[in-house]
PDB file of C-alpha atoms in Angstrom:
ATOM      1  CA  PHE M  14       0.145   0.014   0.164  1.00  0.00           C
ATOM      2  CA  LYS M  15       1.518   3.331  -0.999  1.00  0.00           C
ATOM      3  CA  LYS M  16       0.162   5.413   2.071  1.00  0.00           C
ATOM      4  CA  PRO M  17       1.189   4.676   5.590  1.00  0.00           C
ATOM      5  CA  ILE M  18      -0.658   2.337   7.663  1.00  0.00           C
ATOM      6  CA  VAL M  19      -1.122   2.928  11.233  1.00  0.00           C
ATOM      7  CA  ALA M  20      -2.608   0.197  13.437  1.00  0.00           C
ATOM      8  CA  ALA M  21      -3.869   0.238  17.146  1.00  0.00           C
ATOM      9  CA  VAL M  22      -4.546  -2.825  19.058  1.00  0.00           C
ATOM     10  CA  ALA M  23      -6.316  -2.707  22.319  1.00  0.00           C
ATOM     11  CA  GLY M  24      -7.538  -6.282  22.893  1.00  0.00           C
ATOM     12  CA  PRO M  25      -6.745  -9.559  21.341  1.00  0.00           C
ATOM     13  CA  ALA M  26      -5.143 -10.056  17.993  1.00  0.00           C
ATOM     14  CA  VAL M  27      -4.947 -13.697  17.149  1.00  0.00           C
ATOM     15  CA  GLY M  28      -3.393 -15.268  13.831  1.00  0.00           C
ATOM     16  CA  ILE M  29      -3.937 -12.822  10.910  1.00  0.00           C
ATOM     17  CA  GLY M  30      -4.686  -9.975  13.398  1.00  0.00           C
ATOM     18  CA  THR M  31      -1.155 -10.231  14.590  1.00  0.00           C
ATOM     19  CA  THR M  32       0.628 -10.789  11.349  1.00  0.00           C
ATOM     20  CA  LEU M  33      -1.005  -7.849   9.704  1.00  0.00           C
ATOM     21  CA  LEU M  34       0.774  -5.656  12.293  1.00  0.00           C
ATOM     22  CA  LEU M  35       4.217  -6.702  10.672  1.00  0.00           C
ATOM     23  CA  HIS M  36       3.172  -4.952   7.425  1.00  0.00           C
ATOM     24  CA  CYS M  37       2.150  -1.957   9.080  1.00  0.00           C
ATOM     25  CA  ASP M  38       4.266   1.351   9.245  1.00  0.00           C
ATOM     26  CA  LEU M  39       3.297   2.399  12.709  1.00  0.00           C
ATOM     27  CA  VAL M  40       1.853   0.085  15.326  1.00  0.00           C
ATOM     28  CA  TYR M  41       0.368   1.107  18.678  1.00  0.00           C
ATOM     29  CA  VAL M  42      -0.850  -1.422  21.194  1.00  0.00           C
ATOM     30  CA  SER M  43      -2.108  -1.255  24.831  1.00  0.00           C
ATOM     31  CA  CYS M  44       0.337  -2.895  27.295  1.00  0.00           C
ATOM     32  CA  THR M  45      -2.066  -5.540  28.097  1.00  0.00           C
ATOM     33  CA  ALA M  46      -3.085  -6.250  24.596  1.00  0.00           C
ATOM     34  CA  LYS M  47      -3.035 -10.157  23.717  1.00  0.00           C
ATOM     35  CA  LEU M  48      -1.280 -11.406  20.530  1.00  0.00           C
ATOM     36  CA  LYS M  49      -0.799 -14.728  19.297  1.00  0.00           C
ATOM     37  CA  MET M  50      -0.040 -16.662  16.106  1.00  0.00           C
ATOM     38  CA  PRO M  51      -1.504 -20.209  16.919  1.00  0.00           C
ATOM     39  CA  PHE M  52      -1.150 -21.536  13.440  1.00  0.00           C
ATOM     40  CA  VAL M  53       0.663 -24.787  14.193  1.00  0.00           C
ATOM     41  CA  SER M  54      -1.377 -25.862  17.182  1.00  0.00           C
ATOM     42  CA  LEU M  55      -4.368 -25.440  14.437  1.00  0.00           C
ATOM     43  CA  GLY M  56      -2.560 -27.895  12.268  1.00  0.00           C
ATOM     44  CA  LEU M  57      -1.705 -24.746   9.689  1.00  0.00           C
ATOM     45  CA  CYS M  58       1.471 -22.809   8.749  1.00  0.00           C
ATOM     46  CA  PRO M  59       2.330 -19.323   9.352  1.00  0.00           C
ATOM     47  CA  GLU M  60       0.899 -17.073   6.613  1.00  0.00           C
ATOM     48  CA  PHE M  61       1.077 -13.496   5.101  1.00  0.00           C
ATOM     49  CA  GLY M  62       5.024 -13.397   5.265  1.00  0.00           C
ATOM     50  CA  SER M  63       5.392 -14.096   8.966  1.00  0.00           C
ATOM     51  CA  SER M  64       7.706 -16.867   8.340  1.00  0.00           C
ATOM     52  CA  LEU M  65      10.116 -14.365   6.821  1.00  0.00           C
ATOM     53  CA  ILE M  66       9.608 -11.205   8.799  1.00  0.00           C
ATOM     54  CA  LEU M  67       9.491 -12.614  12.206  1.00  0.00           C
ATOM     55  CA  PRO M  68      12.683 -14.469  12.251  1.00  0.00           C
ATOM     56  CA  ARG M  69      14.624 -11.358  10.496  1.00  0.00           C
ATOM     57  CA  MET M  70      12.999  -9.025  13.155  1.00  0.00           C
ATOM     58  CA  LEU M  71      13.218 -11.242  16.408  1.00  0.00           C
ATOM     59  CA  GLY M  72      15.977 -14.091  15.357  1.00  0.00           C
ATOM     60  CA  HIS M  73      15.168 -17.635  14.755  1.00  0.00           C
ATOM     61  CA  ALA M  74      14.781 -18.842  18.570  1.00  0.00           C
ATOM     62  CA  LYS M  75      12.120 -16.052  19.417  1.00  0.00           C
ATOM     63  CA  ALA M  76      10.326 -16.489  16.103  1.00  0.00           C
ATOM     64  CA  ALA M  77      10.197 -20.280  16.829  1.00  0.00           C
ATOM     65  CA  GLU M  78       8.455 -19.543  20.102  1.00  0.00           C
ATOM     66  CA  LEU M  79       5.876 -17.467  18.494  1.00  0.00           C
ATOM     67  CA  LEU M  80       5.252 -19.389  15.312  1.00  0.00           C
ATOM     68  CA  LEU M  81       5.981 -22.975  15.994  1.00  0.00           C
ATOM     69  CA  LEU M  82       4.861 -23.055  19.707  1.00  0.00           C
ATOM     70  CA  GLY M  83       1.992 -20.193  19.250  1.00  0.00           C
ATOM     71  CA  GLU M  84       3.378 -18.779  22.492  1.00  0.00           C
ATOM     72  CA  PRO M  85       0.846 -15.660  23.379  1.00  0.00           C
ATOM     73  CA  PHE M  86       2.594 -12.106  24.105  1.00  0.00           C
ATOM     74  CA  THR M  87       1.486  -8.924  25.596  1.00  0.00           C
ATOM     75  CA  GLY M  88       1.497  -5.616  24.068  1.00  0.00           C
ATOM     76  CA  ALA M  89       4.369  -4.629  26.067  1.00  0.00           C
ATOM     77  CA  GLN M  90       6.313  -7.477  24.824  1.00  0.00           C
ATOM     78  CA  ALA M  91       5.441  -6.701  21.065  1.00  0.00           C
ATOM     79  CA  ALA M  92       6.775  -2.963  21.821  1.00  0.00           C
ATOM     80  CA  GLN M  93      10.099  -4.499  23.641  1.00  0.00           C
ATOM     81  CA  TRP M  94      10.658  -6.617  20.546  1.00  0.00           C
ATOM     82  CA  GLY M  95      10.019  -3.953  18.001  1.00  0.00           C
ATOM     83  CA  ILE M  96       6.580  -5.749  16.670  1.00  0.00           C
ATOM     84  CA  ALA M  97       4.884  -2.401  17.899  1.00  0.00           C
ATOM     85  CA  ASN M  98       6.278   1.225  18.096  1.00  0.00           C
ATOM     86  CA  ALA M  99       4.942   1.744  21.756  1.00  0.00           C
ATOM     87  CA  ALA M 100       2.594   0.151  24.397  1.00  0.00           C
ATOM     88  CA  LEU M 101       0.305   2.388  26.200  1.00  0.00           C
ATOM     89  CA  GLU M 102      -1.866   2.145  28.986  1.00  0.00           C
ATOM     90  CA  GLY M 103      -5.456   1.346  27.793  1.00  0.00           C
ATOM     91  CA  GLY M 104      -7.320   1.339  24.826  1.00  0.00           C
ATOM     92  CA  ALA M 105      -8.395   5.025  24.779  1.00  0.00           C
ATOM     93  CA  ALA M 106      -4.649   6.193  24.937  1.00  0.00           C
ATOM     94  CA  THR M 107      -3.662   3.667  22.402  1.00  0.00           C
ATOM     95  CA  LEU M 108      -6.291   4.652  19.731  1.00  0.00           C
ATOM     96  CA  ALA M 109      -5.499   8.391  20.476  1.00  0.00           C
ATOM     97  CA  LYS M 110      -1.670   7.828  19.893  1.00  0.00           C
ATOM     98  CA  ALA M 111      -2.266   5.952  16.743  1.00  0.00           C
ATOM     99  CA  ARG M 112      -4.833   8.704  15.469  1.00  0.00           C
ATOM    100  CA  GLU M 113      -2.231  11.359  16.495  1.00  0.00           C
ATOM    101  CA  MET M 114       0.643   9.834  14.256  1.00  0.00           C
ATOM    102  CA  ALA M 115      -1.802   8.920  11.591  1.00  0.00           C
ATOM    103  CA  LEU M 116      -2.851  12.752  11.441  1.00  0.00           C
ATOM    104  CA  ARG M 117       1.060  13.825  11.331  1.00  0.00           C
ATOM    105  CA  PHE M 118       1.300  11.878   7.958  1.00  0.00           C
ATOM    106  CA  SER M 119      -1.441  14.324   6.620  1.00  0.00           C
ATOM    107  CA  GLN M 120       0.966  17.204   7.346  1.00  0.00           C
ATOM    108  CA  LEU M 121       3.843  15.914   5.250  1.00  0.00           C
ATOM    109  CA  PRO M 122       4.148  16.136   1.395  1.00  0.00           C
ATOM    110  CA  PRO M 123       2.306  12.992   0.218  1.00  0.00           C
ATOM    111  CA  SER M 124       4.747  12.087  -2.645  1.00  0.00           C
ATOM    112  CA  ALA M 125       7.642  12.371  -0.282  1.00  0.00           C
ATOM    113  CA  VAL M 126       6.067   9.919   2.334  1.00  0.00           C
ATOM    114  CA  ALA M 127       5.164   7.476  -0.624  1.00  0.00           C
ATOM    115  CA  ALA M 128       8.663   7.796  -2.167  1.00  0.00           C
ATOM    116  CA  SER M 129      10.360   7.275   1.308  1.00  0.00           C
ATOM    117  CA  LYS M 130       8.016   4.421   2.131  1.00  0.00           C
ATOM    118  CA  ARG M 131       8.609   2.661  -1.117  1.00  0.00           C
ATOM    119  CA  LEU M 132      12.299   2.898  -0.916  1.00  0.00           C
ATOM    120  CA  MET M 133      12.068   1.186   2.730  1.00  0.00           C
ATOM    121  CA  GLN M 134      10.017  -1.693   1.144  1.00  0.00           C
ATOM    122  CA  THR M 135      12.124  -2.227  -2.105  1.00  0.00           C
ATOM    123  CA  PRO M 136      14.873  -4.309  -0.479  1.00  0.00           C
ATOM    124  CA  GLY M 137      13.327  -7.911  -0.189  1.00  0.00           C
ATOM    125  CA  ARG M 138       9.939  -6.844  -1.642  1.00  0.00           C
ATOM    126  CA  GLU M 139      10.071  -9.771  -4.318  1.00  0.00           C
ATOM    127  CA  GLU M 140      11.126 -12.171  -1.705  1.00  0.00           C
ATOM    128  CA  LEU M 141       8.432 -11.135   0.430  1.00  0.00           C
ATOM    129  CA  TYR M 142       5.787 -11.509  -2.160  1.00  0.00           C
ATOM    130  CA  ARG M 143       7.264 -15.020  -3.205  1.00  0.00           C
ATOM    131  CA  VAL M 144       7.115 -16.132   0.512  1.00  0.00           C
ATOM    132  CA  ILE M 145       3.307 -14.821   1.064  1.00  0.00           C
ATOM    133  CA  LEU M 146       2.309 -16.724  -2.086  1.00  0.00           C
ATOM    134  CA  GLU M 147       4.363 -19.947  -0.871  1.00  0.00           C
ATOM    135  CA  GLU M 148       2.510 -19.766   2.600  1.00  0.00           C
ATOM    136  CA  GLY M 149      -0.722 -19.026   1.054  1.00  0.00           C
ATOM    137  CA  GLU M 150      -0.614 -22.027  -0.892  1.00  0.00           C
ATOM    138  CA  LEU M 151       0.595 -24.373   1.848  1.00  0.00           C
ATOM    139  CA  PHE M 152      -1.922 -22.755   4.115  1.00  0.00           C
ATOM    140  CA  ALA M 153      -4.944 -23.597   1.843  1.00  0.00           C
ATOM    141  CA  GLN M 154      -3.305 -27.159   1.420  1.00  0.00           C
ATOM    142  CA  ARG M 155      -3.141 -27.520   5.475  1.00  0.00           C
ATOM    143  CA  LEU M 156      -6.675 -26.563   5.786  1.00  0.00           C
ATOM    144  CA  ARG M 157      -7.672 -29.689   4.257  1.00  0.00           C
ATOM    145  CA  THR M 158      -5.515 -31.972   6.154  1.00  0.00           C
ATOM    146  CA  PRO M 159      -6.627 -34.398   9.007  1.00  0.00           C
ATOM    147  CA  GLU M 160      -4.550 -32.526  11.521  1.00  0.00           C
ATOM    148  CA  ALA M 161      -6.009 -29.260  10.803  1.00  0.00           C
ATOM    149  CA  ILE M 162      -9.733 -30.750  10.729  1.00  0.00           C
ATOM    150  CA  GLU M 163      -8.807 -32.429  14.031  1.00  0.00           C
ATOM    151  CA  ALA M 164      -7.406 -29.251  15.571  1.00  0.00           C
ATOM    152  CA  LEU M 165     -10.585 -27.063  14.215  1.00  0.00           C
ATOM    153  CA  SER M 166     -12.997 -29.480  15.280  1.00  0.00           C
ATOM    154  CA  ALA M 167     -11.445 -29.573  18.864  1.00  0.00           C
ATOM    155  CA  PHE M 168     -11.363 -25.897  19.187  1.00  0.00           C
ATOM    156  CA  MET M 169     -15.228 -25.553  18.077  1.00  0.00           C
ATOM    157  CA  GLN M 170     -15.976 -28.358  20.336  1.00  0.00           C
ATOM    158  CA  ARG M 171     -13.948 -26.713  22.976  1.00  0.00           C
ATOM    159  CA  ARG M 172     -11.792 -29.777  23.695  1.00  0.00           C
ATOM    160  CA  PRO M 173      -8.154 -30.700  23.450  1.00  0.00           C
ATOM    161  CA  ALA M 174      -7.087 -31.696  20.178  1.00  0.00           C
ATOM    162  CA  ASP M 175      -5.950 -35.480  19.885  1.00  0.00           C
ATOM    163  CA  PHE M 176      -2.860 -35.721  17.447  1.00  0.00           C
ATOM    164  CA  SER M 177      -1.951 -39.062  18.481  1.00  0.00           C
ATOM    165  CA  LYS M 178      -3.187 -40.764  15.679  1.00  0.00           C
ATOM    166  CA  PHE M 179      -1.196 -38.792  13.255  1.00  0.00           C
ATOM    167  CA  ALA M 180       2.399 -39.433  14.779  1.00  0.00           C
TER     168      ALA M 180
END
């Protein structure tokens, strides 16, 4: 997207709700926001470039915790790790900060902002597009696997998934 994208998160952000943040220019979260990428536990795989972006941003070990184990994290942690620009107290403060920063863009020359954003995104853009396509294809395939069907059924039935028959 050519224009800056500013996000505010004050509650839960699960799956795509978290991975979308990796593509935003500015992200503001409440300290107590709950973020999680539970793809593997649902029999799926990471999506929307998260398998490329998170290891580069956080290192392999931390990305493995978040993507492979689906470990939840708070808004405060997201800010500490660089996923968010800042963690604020409460939803109202979070939304106010995001609006304030978005309004700052309206006071800048639009073509200079767009050109600068394009320059920041150019390195690795083709690789990211390739990874997003690969993840998307694999994600669609995984949705039809017995593991994913079991995981999603268990989730809907509010019971633990049983993957013992797939080992």
